N, CA, C and O atoms as a DFTB+ gen file, in Angstrom:
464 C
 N C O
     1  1     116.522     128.859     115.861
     2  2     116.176     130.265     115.748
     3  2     114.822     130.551     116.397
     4  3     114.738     131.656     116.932
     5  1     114.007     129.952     116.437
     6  2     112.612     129.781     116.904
     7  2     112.861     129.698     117.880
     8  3     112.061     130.493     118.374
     9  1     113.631     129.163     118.978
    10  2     113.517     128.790     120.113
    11  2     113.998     130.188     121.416
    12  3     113.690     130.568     122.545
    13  1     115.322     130.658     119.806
    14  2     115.561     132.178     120.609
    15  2     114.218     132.648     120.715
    16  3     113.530     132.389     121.701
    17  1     114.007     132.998     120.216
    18  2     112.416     133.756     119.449
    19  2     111.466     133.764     120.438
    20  3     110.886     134.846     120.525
    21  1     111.024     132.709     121.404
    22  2     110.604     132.152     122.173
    23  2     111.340     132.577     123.614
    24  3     110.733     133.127     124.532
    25  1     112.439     132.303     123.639
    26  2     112.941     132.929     124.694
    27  2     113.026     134.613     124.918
    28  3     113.299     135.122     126.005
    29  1     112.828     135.142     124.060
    30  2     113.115     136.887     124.018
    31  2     111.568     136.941     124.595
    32  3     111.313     137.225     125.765
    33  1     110.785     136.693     123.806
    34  2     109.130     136.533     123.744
    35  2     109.154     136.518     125.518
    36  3     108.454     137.355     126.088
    37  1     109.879     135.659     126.247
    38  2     109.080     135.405     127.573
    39  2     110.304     136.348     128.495
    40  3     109.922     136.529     129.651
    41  1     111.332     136.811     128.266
    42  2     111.832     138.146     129.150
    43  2     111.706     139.267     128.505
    44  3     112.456     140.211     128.751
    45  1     110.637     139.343     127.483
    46  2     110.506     140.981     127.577
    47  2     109.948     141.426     128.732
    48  3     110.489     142.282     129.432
    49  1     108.828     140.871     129.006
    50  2     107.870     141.368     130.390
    51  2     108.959     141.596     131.485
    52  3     108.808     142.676     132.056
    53  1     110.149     140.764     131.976
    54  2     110.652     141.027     132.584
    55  2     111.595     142.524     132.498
    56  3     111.737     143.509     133.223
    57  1     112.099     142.085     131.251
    58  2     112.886     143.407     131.338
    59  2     111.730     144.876     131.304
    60  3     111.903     145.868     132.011
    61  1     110.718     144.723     130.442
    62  2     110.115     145.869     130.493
    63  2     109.802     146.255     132.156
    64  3     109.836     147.465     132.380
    65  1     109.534     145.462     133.217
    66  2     109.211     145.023     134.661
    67  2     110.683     146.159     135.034
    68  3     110.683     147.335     135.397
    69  1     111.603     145.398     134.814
    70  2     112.698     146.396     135.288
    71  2     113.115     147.561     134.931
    72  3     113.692     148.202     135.809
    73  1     112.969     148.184     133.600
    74  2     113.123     149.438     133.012
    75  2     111.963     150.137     133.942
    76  3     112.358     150.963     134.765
    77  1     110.997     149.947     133.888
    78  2     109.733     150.330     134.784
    79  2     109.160     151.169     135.748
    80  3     108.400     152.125     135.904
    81  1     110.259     149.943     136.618
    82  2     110.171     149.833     138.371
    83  2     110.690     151.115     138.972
    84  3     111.596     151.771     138.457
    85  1     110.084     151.429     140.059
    86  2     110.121     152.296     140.624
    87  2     111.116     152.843     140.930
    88  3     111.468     153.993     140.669
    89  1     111.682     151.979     141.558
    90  2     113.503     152.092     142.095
    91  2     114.614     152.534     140.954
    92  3     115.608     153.214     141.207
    93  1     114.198     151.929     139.417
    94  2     114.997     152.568     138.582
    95  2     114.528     154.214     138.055
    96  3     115.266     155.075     137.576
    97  1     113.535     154.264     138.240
    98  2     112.710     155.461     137.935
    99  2     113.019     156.997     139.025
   100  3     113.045     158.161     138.626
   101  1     113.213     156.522     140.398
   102  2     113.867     157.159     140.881
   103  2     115.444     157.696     141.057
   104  3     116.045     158.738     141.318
   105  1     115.626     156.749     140.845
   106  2     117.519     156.321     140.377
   107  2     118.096     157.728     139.354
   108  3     118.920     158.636     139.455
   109  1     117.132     157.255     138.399
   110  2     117.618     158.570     137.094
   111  2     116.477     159.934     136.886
   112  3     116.447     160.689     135.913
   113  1     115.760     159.971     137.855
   114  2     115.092     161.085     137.913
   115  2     115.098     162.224     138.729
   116  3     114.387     163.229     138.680
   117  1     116.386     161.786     139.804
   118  2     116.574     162.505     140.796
   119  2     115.609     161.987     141.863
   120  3     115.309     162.931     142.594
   121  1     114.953     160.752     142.270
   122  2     114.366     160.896     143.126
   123  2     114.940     160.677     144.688
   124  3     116.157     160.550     144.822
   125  1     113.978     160.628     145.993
   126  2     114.902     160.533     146.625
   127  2     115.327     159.275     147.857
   128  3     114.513     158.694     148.575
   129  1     116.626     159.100     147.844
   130  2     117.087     158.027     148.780
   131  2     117.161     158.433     149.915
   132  3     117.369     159.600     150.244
   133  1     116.950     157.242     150.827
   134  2     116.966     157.514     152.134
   135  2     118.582     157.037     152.539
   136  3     119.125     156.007     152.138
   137  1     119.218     158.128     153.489
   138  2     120.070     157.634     154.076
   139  2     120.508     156.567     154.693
   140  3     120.046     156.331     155.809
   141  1     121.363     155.796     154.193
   142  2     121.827     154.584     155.099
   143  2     122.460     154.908     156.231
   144  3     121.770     154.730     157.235
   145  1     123.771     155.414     156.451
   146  2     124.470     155.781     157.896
   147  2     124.257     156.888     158.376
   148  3     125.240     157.620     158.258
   149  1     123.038     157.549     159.085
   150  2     122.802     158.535     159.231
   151  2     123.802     159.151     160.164
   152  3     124.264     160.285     160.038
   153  1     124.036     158.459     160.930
   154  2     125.580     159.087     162.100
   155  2     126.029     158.586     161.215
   156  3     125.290     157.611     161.077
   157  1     126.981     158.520     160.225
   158  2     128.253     158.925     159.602
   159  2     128.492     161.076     159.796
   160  3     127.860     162.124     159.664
   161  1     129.894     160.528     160.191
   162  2     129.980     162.417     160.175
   163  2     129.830     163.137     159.370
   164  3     129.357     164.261     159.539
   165  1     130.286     162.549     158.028
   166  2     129.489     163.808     157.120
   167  2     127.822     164.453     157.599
   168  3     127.429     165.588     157.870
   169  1     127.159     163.152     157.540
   170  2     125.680     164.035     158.095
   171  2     125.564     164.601     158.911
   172  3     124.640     165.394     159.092
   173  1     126.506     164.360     159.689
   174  2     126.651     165.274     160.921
   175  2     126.686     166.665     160.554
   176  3     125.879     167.589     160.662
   177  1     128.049     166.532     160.011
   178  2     128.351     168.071     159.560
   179  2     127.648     168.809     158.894
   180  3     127.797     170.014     159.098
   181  1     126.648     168.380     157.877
   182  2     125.587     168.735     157.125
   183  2     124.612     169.272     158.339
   184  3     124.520     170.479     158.559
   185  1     124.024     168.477     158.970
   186  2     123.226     169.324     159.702
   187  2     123.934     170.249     160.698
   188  3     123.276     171.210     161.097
   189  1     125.461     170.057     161.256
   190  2     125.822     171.509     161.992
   191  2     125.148     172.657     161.267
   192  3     124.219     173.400     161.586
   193  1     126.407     172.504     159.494
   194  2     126.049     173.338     158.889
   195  2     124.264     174.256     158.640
   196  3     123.959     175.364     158.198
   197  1     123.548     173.209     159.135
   198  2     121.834     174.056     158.702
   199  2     121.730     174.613     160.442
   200  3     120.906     175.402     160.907
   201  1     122.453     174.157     160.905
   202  2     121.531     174.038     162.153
   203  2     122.372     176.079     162.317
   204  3     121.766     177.146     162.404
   205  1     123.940     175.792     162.290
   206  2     124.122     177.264     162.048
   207  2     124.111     177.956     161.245
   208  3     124.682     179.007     161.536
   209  1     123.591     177.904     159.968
   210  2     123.307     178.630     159.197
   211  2     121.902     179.550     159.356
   212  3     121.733     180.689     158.920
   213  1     121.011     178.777     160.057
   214  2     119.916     179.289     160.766
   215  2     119.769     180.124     161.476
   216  3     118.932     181.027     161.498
   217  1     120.965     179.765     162.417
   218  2     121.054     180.701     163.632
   219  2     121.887     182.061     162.712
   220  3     120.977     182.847     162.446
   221  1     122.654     182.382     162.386
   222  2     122.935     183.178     161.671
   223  2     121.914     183.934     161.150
   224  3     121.832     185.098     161.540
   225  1     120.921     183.418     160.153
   226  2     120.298     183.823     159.429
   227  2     119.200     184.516     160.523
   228  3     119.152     185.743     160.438
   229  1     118.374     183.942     161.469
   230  2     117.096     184.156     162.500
   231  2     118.023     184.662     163.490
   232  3     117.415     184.814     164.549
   233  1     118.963     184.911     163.564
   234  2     119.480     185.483     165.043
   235  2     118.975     184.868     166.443
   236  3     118.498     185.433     167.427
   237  1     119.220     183.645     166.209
   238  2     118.812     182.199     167.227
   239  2     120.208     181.455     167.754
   240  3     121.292     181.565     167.181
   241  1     119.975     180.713     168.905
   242  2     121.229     179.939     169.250
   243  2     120.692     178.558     169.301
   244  3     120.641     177.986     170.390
   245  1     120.307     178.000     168.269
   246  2     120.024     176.808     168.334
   247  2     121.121     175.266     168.403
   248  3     121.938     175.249     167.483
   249  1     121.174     174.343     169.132
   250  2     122.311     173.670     169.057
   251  2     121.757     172.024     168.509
   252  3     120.746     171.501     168.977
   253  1     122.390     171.549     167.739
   254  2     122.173     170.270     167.228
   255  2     122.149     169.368     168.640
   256  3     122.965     169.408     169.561
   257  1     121.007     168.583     168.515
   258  2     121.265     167.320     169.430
   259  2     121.297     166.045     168.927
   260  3     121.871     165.049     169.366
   261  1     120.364     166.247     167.603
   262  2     120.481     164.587     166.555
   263  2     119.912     164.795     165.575
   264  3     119.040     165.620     165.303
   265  1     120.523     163.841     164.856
   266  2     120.425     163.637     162.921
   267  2     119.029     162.535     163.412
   268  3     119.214     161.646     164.243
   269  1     118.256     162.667     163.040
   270  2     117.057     161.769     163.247
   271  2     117.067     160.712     161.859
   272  3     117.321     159.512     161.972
   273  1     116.751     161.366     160.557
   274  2     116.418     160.512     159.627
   275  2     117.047     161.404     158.462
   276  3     117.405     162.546     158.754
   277  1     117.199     160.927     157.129
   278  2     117.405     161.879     156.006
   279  2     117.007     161.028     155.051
   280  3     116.567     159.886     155.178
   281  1     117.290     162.001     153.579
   282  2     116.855     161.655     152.109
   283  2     117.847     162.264     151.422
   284  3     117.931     163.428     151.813
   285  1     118.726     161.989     150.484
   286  2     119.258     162.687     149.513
   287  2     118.564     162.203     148.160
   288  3     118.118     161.084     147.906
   289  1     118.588     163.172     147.481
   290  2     118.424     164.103     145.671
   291  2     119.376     164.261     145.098
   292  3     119.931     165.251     145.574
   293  1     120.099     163.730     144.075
   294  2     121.153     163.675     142.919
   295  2     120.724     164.575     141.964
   296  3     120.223     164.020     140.986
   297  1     120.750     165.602     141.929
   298  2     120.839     166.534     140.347
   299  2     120.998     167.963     140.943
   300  3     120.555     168.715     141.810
   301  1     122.143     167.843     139.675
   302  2     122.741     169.484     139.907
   303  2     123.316     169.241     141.030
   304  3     122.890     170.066     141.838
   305  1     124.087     168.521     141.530
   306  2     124.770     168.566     143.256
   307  2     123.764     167.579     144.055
   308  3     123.080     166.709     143.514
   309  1     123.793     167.820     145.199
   310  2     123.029     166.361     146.038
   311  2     122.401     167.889     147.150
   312  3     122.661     169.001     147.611
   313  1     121.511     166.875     147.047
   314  2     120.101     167.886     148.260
   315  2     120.106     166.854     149.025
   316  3     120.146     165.694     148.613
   317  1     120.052     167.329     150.641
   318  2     119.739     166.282     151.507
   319  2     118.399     167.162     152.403
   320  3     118.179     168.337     152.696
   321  1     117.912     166.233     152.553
   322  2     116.464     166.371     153.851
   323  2     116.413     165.716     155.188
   324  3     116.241     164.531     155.473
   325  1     116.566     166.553     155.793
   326  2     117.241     166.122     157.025
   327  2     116.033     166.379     158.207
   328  3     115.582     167.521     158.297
   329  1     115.569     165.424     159.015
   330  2     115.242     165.386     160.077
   331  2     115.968     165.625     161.365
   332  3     116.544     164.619     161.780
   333  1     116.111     166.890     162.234
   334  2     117.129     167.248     163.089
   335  2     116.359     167.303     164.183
   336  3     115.180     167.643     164.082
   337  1     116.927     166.971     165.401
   338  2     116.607     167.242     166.341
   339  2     117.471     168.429     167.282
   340  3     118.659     168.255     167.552
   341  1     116.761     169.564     167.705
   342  2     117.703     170.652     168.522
   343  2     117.110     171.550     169.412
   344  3     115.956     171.977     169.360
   345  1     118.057     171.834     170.309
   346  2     117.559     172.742     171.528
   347  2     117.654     173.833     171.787
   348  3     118.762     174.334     171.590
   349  1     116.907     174.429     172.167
   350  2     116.906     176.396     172.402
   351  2     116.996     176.246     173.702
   352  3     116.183     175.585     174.348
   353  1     117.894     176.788     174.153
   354  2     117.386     176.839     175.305
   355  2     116.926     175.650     176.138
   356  3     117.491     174.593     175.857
   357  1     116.114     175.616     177.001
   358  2     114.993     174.345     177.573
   359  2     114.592     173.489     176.596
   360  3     114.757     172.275     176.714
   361  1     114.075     173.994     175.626
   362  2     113.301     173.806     174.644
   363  2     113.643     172.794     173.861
   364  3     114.796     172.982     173.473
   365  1     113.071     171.537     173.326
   366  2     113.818     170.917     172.354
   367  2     112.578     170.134     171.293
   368  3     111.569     169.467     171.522
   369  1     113.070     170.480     170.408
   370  2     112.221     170.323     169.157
   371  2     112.782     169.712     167.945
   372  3     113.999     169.530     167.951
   373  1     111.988     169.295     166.708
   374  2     112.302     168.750     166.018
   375  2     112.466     169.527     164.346
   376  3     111.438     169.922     163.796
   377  1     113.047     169.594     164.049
   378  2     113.118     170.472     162.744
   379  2     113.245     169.346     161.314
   380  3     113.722     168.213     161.257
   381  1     112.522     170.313     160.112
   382  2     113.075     169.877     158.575
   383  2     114.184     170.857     158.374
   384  3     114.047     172.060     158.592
   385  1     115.664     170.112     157.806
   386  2     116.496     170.869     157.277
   387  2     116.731     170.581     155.388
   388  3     116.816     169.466     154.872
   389  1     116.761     171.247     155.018
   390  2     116.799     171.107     153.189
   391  2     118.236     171.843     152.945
   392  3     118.375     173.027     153.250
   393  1     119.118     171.205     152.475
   394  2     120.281     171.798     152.282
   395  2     121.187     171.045     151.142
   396  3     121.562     169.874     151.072
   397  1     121.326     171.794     150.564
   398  2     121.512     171.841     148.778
   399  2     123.304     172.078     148.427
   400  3     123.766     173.214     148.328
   401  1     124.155     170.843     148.271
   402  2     125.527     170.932     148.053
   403  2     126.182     170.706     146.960
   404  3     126.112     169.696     146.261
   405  1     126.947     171.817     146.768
   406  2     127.856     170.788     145.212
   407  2     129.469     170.228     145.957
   408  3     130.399     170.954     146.307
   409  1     129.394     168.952     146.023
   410  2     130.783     169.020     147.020
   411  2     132.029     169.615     145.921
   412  3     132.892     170.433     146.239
   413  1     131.953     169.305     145.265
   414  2     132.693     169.779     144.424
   415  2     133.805     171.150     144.052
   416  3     134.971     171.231     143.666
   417  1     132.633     172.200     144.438
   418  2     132.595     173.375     144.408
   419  2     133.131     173.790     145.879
   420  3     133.953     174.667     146.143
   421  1     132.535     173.037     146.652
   422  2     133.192     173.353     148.305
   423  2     131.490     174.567     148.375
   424  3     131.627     175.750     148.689
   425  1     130.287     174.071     148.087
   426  2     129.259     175.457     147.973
   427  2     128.197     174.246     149.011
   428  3     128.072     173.023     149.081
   429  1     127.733     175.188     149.536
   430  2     126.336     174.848     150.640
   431  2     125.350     175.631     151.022
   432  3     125.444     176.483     151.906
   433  1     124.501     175.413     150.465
   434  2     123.100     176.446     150.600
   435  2     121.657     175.718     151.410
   436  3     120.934     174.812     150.996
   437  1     121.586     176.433     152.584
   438  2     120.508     175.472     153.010
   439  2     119.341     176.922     152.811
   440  3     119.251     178.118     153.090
   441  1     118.514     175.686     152.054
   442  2     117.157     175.800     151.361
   443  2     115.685     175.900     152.628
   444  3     114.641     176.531     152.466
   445  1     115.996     175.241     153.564
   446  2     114.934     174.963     154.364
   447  2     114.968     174.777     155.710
   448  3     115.882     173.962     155.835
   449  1     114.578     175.001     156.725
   450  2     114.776     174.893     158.321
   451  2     113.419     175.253     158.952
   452  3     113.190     176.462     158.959
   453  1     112.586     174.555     159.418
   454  2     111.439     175.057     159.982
   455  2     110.918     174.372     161.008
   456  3     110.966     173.231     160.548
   457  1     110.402     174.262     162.193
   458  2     110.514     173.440     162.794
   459  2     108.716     172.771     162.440
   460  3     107.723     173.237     161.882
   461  1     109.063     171.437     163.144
   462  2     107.577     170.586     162.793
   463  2     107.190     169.727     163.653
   464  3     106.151     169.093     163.468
């Protein structure tokens, strides 16, 4: 019995180490992950979707040229942050896109587009 006793004694630190850690802390807090397959087509389509939702909205013809980098957010639906790359014209620049989905619902609201 002592020896359990002894053994609990020397993985608490560990487990307290893992309840802790950052990575679980983000996990259940909504924090945010970085995309693994950024060309997978869904992301694709995610950023069509900001890239024309923009243009719609600003009365712009902006056209996607690349998914650069992203982050998704788990709560309440999945938020992604999207690094886009796109062209006006001549022009080609780099934008933040913030766009907020419940797939569920079939609903898509982009939150953010600005260029940087």
């Amino acid at each position: 019995m002592q020896q359990f006793q002894h053994f609990l004694v020397l993985l608490l630190p560990l487990f307290f180490h893992l309840i802790t850690s950052d990575a679980l802390k983000a996990s259940k807090h909504g924090g945010w992950s970085p995309i693994r397959h950024i060309h997978d087509p869904y992301v694709t389509q995610l950023a069509e979707f900001a890239v024309n939702e923009y243009n719609r909205q600003s009365k712009t013809s902006l056209k996607l040229v690349a998914v650069e980098s992203g982050d998704t957010q788990v709560a309440s639906g999945t938020t992604y942050r999207l690094l886009l790359k796109a062209t006006g014209g001549t022009l080609t620049r780099y934008y933040r896109a913030v766009v907020w989905e419940k797939a569920s619902q079939g609903f898509r609201k982009l939150f953010l587009f600005v260029a940087i």
